[in-house]
Coordinates of C-alpha atoms in Angstrom, one line a residue:
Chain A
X22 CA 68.1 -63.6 -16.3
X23 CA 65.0 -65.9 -15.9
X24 CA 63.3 -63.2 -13.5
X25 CA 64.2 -60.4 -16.6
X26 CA 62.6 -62.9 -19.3
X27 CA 59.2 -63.4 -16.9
X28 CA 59.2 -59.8 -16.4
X29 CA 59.0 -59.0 -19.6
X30 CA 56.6 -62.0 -20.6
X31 CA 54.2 -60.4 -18.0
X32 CA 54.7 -57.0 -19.5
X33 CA 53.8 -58.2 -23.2
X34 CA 50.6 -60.3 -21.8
X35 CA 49.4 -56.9 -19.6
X36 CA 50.2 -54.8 -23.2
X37 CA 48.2 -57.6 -25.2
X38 CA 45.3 -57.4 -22.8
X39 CA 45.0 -53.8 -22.5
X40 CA 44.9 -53.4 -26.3
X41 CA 42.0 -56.1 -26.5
X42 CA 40.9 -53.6 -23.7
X43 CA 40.7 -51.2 -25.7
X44 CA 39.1 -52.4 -29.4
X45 CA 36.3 -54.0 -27.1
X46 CA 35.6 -50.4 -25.7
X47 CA 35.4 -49.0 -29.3
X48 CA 33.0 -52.0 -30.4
X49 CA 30.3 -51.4 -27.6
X50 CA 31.0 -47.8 -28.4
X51 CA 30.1 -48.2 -31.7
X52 CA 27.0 -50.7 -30.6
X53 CA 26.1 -47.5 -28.5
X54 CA 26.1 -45.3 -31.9
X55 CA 24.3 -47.8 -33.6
X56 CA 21.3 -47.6 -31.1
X57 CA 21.4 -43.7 -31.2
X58 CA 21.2 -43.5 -35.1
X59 CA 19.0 -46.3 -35.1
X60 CA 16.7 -44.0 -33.0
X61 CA 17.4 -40.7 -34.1
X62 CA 16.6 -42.3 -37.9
X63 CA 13.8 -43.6 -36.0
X64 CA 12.1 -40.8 -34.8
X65 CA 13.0 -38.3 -37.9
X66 CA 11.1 -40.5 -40.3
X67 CA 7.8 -41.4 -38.0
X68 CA 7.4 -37.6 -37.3
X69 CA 8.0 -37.1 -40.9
X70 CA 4.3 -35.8 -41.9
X71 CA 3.2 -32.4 -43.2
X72 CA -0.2 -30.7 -44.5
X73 CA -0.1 -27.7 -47.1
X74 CA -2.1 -26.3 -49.3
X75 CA -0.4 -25.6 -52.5
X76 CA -1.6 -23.1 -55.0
X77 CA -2.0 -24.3 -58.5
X78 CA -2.7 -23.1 -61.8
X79 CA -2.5 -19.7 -60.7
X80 CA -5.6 -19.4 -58.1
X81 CA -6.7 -22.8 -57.6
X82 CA -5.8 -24.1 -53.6
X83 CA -5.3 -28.0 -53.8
X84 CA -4.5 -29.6 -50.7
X85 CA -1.4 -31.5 -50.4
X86 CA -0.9 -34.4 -47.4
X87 CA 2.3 -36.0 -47.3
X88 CA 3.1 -39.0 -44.6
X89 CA 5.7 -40.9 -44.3
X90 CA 3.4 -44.2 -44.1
X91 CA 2.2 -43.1 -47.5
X92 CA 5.5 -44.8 -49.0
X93 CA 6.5 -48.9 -49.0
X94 CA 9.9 -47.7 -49.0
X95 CA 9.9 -45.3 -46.0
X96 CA 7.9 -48.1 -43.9
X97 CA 10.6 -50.5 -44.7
X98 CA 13.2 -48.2 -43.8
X99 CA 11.4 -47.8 -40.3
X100 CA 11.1 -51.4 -39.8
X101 CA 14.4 -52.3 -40.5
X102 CA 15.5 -49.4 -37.8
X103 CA 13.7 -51.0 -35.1
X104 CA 15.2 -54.6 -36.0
X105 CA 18.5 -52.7 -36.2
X106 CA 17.8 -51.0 -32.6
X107 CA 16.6 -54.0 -31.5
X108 CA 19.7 -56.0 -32.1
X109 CA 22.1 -53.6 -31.1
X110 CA 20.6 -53.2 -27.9
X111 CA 20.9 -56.9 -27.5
X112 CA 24.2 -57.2 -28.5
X113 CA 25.5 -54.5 -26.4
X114 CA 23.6 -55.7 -23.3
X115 CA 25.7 -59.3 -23.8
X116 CA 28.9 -57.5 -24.6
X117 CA 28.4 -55.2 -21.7
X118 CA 27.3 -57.9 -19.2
X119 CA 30.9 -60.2 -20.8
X120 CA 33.0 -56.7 -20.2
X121 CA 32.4 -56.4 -16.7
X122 CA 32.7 -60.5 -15.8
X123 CA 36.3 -59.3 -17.6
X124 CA 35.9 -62.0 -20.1
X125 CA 36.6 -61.2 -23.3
X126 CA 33.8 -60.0 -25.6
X127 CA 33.8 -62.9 -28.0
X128 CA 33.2 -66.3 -26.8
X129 CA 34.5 -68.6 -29.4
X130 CA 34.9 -69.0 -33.2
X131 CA 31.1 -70.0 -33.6
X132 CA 30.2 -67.0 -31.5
X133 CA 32.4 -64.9 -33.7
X134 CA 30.8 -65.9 -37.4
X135 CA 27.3 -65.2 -35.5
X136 CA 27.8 -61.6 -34.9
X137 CA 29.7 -61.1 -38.0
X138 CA 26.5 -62.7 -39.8
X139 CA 23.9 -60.2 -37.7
X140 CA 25.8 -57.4 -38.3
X141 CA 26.6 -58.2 -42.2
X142 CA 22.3 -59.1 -42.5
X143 CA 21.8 -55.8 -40.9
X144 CA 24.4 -53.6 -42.9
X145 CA 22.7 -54.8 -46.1
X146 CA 19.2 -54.3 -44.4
X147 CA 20.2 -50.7 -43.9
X148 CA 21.6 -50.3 -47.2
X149 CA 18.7 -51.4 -49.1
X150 CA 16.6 -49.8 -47.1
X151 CA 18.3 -46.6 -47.1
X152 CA 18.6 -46.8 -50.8
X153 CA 14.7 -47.5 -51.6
X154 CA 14.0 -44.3 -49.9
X155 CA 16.8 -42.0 -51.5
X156 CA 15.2 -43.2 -55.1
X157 CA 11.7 -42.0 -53.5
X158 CA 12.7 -38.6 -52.1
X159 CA 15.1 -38.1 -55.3
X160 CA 11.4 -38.6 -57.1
X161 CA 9.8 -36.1 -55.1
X162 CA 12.7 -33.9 -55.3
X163 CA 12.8 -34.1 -59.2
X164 CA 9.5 -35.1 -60.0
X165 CA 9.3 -38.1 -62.4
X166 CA 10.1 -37.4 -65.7
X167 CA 7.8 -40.2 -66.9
X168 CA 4.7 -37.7 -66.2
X169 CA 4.9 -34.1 -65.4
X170 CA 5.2 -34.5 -61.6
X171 CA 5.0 -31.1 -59.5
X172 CA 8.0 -30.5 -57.2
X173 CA 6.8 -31.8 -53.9
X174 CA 9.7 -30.7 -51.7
X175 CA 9.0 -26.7 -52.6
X176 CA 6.0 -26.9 -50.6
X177 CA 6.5 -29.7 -48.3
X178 CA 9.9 -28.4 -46.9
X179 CA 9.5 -29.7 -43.2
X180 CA 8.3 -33.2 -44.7
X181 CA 11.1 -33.8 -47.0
X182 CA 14.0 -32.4 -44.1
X183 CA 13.2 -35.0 -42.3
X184 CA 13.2 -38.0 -44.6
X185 CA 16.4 -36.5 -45.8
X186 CA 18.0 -36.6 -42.2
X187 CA 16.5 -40.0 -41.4
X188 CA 17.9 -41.4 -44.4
X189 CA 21.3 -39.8 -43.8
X190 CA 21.6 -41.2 -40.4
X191 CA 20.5 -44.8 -41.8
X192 CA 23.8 -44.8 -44.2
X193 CA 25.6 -44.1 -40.8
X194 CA 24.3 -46.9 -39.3
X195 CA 25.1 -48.7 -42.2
X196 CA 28.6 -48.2 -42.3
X197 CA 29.0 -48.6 -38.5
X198 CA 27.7 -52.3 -39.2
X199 CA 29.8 -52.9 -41.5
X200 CA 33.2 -51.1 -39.2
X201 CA 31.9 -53.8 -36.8
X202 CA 31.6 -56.8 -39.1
X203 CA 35.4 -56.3 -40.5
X204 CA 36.5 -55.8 -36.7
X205 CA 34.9 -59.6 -36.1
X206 CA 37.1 -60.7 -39.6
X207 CA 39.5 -59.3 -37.7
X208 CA 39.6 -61.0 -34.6
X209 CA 38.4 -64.5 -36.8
X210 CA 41.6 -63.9 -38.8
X211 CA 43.2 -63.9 -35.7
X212 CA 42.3 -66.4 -34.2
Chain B
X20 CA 56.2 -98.2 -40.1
X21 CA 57.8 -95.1 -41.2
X22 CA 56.9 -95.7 -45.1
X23 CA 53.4 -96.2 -43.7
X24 CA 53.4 -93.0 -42.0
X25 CA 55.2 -91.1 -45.0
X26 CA 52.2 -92.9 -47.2
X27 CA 49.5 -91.4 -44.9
X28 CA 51.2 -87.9 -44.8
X29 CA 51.4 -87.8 -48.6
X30 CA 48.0 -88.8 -48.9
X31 CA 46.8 -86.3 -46.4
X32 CA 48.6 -83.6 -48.5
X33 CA 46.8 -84.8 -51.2
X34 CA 43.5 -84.7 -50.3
X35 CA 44.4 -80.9 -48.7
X36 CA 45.4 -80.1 -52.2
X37 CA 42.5 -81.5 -53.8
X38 CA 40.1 -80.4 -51.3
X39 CA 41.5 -76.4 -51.9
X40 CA 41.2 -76.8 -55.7
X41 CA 37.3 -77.9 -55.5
X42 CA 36.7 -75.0 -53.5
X43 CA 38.8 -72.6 -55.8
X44 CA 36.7 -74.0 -59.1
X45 CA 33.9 -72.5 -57.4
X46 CA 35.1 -69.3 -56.3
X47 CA 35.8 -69.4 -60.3
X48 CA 32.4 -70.4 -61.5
X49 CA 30.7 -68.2 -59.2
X50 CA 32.9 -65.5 -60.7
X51 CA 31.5 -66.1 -64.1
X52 CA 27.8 -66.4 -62.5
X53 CA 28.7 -62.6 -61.6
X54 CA 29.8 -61.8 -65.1
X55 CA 26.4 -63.5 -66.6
X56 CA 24.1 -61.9 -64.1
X57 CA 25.4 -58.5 -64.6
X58 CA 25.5 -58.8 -68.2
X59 CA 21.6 -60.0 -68.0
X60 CA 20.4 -57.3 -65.8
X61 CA 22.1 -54.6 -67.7
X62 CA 20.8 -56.0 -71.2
X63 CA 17.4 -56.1 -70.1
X64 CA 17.7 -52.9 -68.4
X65 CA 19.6 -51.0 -71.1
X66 CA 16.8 -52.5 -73.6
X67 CA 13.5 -51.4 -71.6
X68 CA 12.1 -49.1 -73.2
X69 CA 8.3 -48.7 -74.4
X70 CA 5.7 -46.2 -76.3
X71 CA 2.5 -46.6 -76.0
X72 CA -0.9 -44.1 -76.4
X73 CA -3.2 -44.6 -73.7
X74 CA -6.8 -43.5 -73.4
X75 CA -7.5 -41.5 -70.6
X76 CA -11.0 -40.1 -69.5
X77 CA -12.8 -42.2 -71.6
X78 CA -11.6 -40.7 -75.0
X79 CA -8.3 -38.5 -74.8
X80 CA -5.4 -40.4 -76.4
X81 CA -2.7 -39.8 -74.5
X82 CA 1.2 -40.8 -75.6
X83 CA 3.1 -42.6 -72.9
X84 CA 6.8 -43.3 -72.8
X85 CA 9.1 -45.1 -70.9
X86 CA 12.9 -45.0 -71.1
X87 CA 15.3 -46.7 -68.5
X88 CA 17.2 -43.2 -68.6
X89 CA 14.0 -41.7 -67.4
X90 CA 15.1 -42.7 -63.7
X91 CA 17.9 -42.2 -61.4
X92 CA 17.8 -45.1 -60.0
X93 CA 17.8 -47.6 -63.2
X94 CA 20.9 -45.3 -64.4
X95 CA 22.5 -46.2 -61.3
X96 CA 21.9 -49.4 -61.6
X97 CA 23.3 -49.6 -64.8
X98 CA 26.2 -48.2 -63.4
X99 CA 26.8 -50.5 -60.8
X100 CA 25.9 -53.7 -63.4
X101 CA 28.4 -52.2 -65.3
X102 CA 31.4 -51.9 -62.8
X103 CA 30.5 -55.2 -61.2
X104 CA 31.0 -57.3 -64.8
X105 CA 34.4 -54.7 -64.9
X106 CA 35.7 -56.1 -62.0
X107 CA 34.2 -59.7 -61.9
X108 CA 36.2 -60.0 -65.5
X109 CA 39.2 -58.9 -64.2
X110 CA 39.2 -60.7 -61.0
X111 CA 38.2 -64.0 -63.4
X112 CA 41.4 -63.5 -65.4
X113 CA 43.5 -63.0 -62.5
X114 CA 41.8 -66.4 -61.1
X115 CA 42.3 -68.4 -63.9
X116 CA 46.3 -67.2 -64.6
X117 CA 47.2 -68.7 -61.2
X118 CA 44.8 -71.7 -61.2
X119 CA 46.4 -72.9 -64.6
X120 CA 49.9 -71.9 -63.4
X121 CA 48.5 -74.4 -60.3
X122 CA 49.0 -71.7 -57.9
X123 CA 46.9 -70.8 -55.1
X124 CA 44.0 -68.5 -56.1
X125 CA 45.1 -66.5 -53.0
X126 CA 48.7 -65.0 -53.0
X127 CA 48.7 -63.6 -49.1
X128 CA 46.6 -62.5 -46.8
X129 CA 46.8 -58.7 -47.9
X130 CA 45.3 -60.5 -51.1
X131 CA 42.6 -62.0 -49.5
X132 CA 41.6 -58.6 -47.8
X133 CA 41.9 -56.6 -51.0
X134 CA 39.4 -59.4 -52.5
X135 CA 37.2 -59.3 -49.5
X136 CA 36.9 -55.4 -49.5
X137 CA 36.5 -55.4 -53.4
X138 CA 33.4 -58.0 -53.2
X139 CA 32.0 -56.5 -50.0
X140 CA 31.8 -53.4 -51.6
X141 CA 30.7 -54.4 -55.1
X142 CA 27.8 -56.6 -52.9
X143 CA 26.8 -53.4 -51.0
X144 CA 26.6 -51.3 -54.3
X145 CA 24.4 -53.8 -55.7
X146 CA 22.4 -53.8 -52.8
X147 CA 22.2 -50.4 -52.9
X148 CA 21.2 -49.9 -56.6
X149 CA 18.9 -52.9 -56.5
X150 CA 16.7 -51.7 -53.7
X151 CA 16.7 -48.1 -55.2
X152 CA 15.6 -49.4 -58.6
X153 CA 12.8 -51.7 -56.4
X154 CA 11.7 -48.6 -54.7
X155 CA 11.1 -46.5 -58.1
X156 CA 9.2 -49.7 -59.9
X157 CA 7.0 -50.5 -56.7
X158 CA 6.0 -46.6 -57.5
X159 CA 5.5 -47.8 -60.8
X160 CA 3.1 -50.5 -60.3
X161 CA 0.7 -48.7 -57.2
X162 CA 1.3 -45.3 -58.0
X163 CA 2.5 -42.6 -55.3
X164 CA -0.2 -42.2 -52.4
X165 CA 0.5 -38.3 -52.4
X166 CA -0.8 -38.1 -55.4
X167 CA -3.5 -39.6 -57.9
X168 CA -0.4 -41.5 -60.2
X169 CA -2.2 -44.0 -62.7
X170 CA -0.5 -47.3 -62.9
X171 CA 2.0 -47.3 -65.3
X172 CA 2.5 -51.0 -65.8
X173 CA -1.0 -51.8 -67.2
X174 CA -0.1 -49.9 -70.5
X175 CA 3.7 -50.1 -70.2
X176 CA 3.8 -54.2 -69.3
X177 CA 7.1 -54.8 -71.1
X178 CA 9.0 -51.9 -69.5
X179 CA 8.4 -52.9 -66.5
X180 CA 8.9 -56.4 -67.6
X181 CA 12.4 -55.8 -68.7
X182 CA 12.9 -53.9 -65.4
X183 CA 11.7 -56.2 -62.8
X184 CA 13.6 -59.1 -63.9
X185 CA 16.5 -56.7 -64.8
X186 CA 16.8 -55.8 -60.5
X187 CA 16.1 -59.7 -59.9
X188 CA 19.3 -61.1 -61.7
X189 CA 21.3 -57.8 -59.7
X190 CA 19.8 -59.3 -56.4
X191 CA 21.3 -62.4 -57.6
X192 CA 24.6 -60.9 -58.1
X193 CA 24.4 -59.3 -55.0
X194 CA 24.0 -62.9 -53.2
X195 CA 26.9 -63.8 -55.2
X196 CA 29.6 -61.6 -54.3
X197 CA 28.3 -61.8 -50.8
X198 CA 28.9 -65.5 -51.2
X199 CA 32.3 -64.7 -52.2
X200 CA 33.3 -62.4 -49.5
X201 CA 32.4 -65.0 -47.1
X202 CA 34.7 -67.4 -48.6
X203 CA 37.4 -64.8 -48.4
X204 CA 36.8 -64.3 -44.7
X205 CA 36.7 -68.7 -44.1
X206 CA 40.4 -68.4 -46.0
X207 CA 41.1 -65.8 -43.4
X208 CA 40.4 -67.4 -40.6
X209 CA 41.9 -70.5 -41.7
X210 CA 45.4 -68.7 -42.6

């Protein structure tokens, strides 16, 4: 009877540590996503430059540079991805160094607020960021109504692709930050 | 020696239940600090609008308006200021019911995750709408690189007035329900 009770205590502590297992894996999977949209965002918007020259008023050719360091909003979109790419590396360098001493990947309470806080700064990093440059690019989609603004995606296709792209993988980013940070109210909830 | 010990118990409890009530007064002023600010932003933001004739080229009078409904962004915004006093109200209402009825503010812990999601996400759309606004008015005030923009603000220094403090009090809201949702996730980890 006592051997059938430590059997199954065993059994239950080998299930509880397999699913911990298990949720770190997905949390330095999703710090590996991070870094990859972080870079893929990265490199969209830093590439993101076209020259064209644009007919107007019937025959006259006006040349048209667009950059995406012509914009606060698009360099502050780049910075925040390299802090963001920065970090995540960092934090999945520690949490991949903790998983393979097989110690669990959060240390202690204090250790748990910390990461929640990074990754909660970051996700509203992202999202500001991300937002500043969709209310650019949906001005040089539209035009501003303010003064009769040509279209400036029509001729500047390439250029405006990529700022879209880079933008869209930011808002992943975003929300992979903020997956993370509920996973660490999670485990603080927990324990 | 046991009425000492009943004494010191009591007292404990006490000081528990006082300490819990301070904290829940301020989850319900801050509450109200969310209805204010969002009622100042979208006042000021709703109200800026502006018509003025400015001289270009030396002599050309040219008319210049400026609605809020002109941009994306500030629409957005409004949107946001709107469904963030919406659910600051109700969640005030709900607060002060129980407090009076001297209940906890917090029923269970599927409550405090419901409140947790509903201020993190209300603190990421206000993030998100501020930052979009901020990226339209920093247009505003330096033009757009790409191409020869004047400065609006010179002539139109009430709009952007009205709109500039308008996104400073949603920043402030932002903070606020980000305050909030870290209180939430402190009762979490507590219960």
């Amino acid at each position: 009877m006592a051997n059938q009770q430590k059997t199954a205590a065993l059994e239950g502590a080998a299930e509880r540590a397999s699913r911990r297992r298990r949720t770190e894996v997905m949390q330095l999977i999703l710090r590996a996503l991070c870094i990859g949209s972080s870079i893929v965002s990265l490199s969209l918007m830093i590439t993101a430059k076209q020259n064209k020259s644009v007919r107007i008023f019937g025959g006259i050719h006006y040349p048209v540079h667009a950059k995406w360091s012509f914009s606060q909003s698009f360099i502050f979109l780049v910075g925040v991805s390299v802090a963001v790419a920065a970090y995540s590396l960092l934090q999945l360098l520690i949490g991949l160094s903790r998983f393979f001493r097989s110690s669990s990947l959060i240390s202690s309470r204090n250790h748990a607020w910390l990461i929640f806080a990074g990754d909660q700064a970051f996700a509203y990093a992202l999202m500001s960021a991300g937002s500043a440059a969709s209310g650019v690019t949906s001005l040089n989609h539209t035009g501003i109504k303010l003064t009769p603004l040509p279209n400036f995606c029509k001729p500047l296709q390439k250029f405006c692709d990529h700022v879209a792209i880079s933008i869209v993988f930011n808002f992943i980013n975003c929300f992979l930050l903020a997956t993370l940070a509920i996973h660490h109210v999670i485990w603080l909830s927990q324990h």
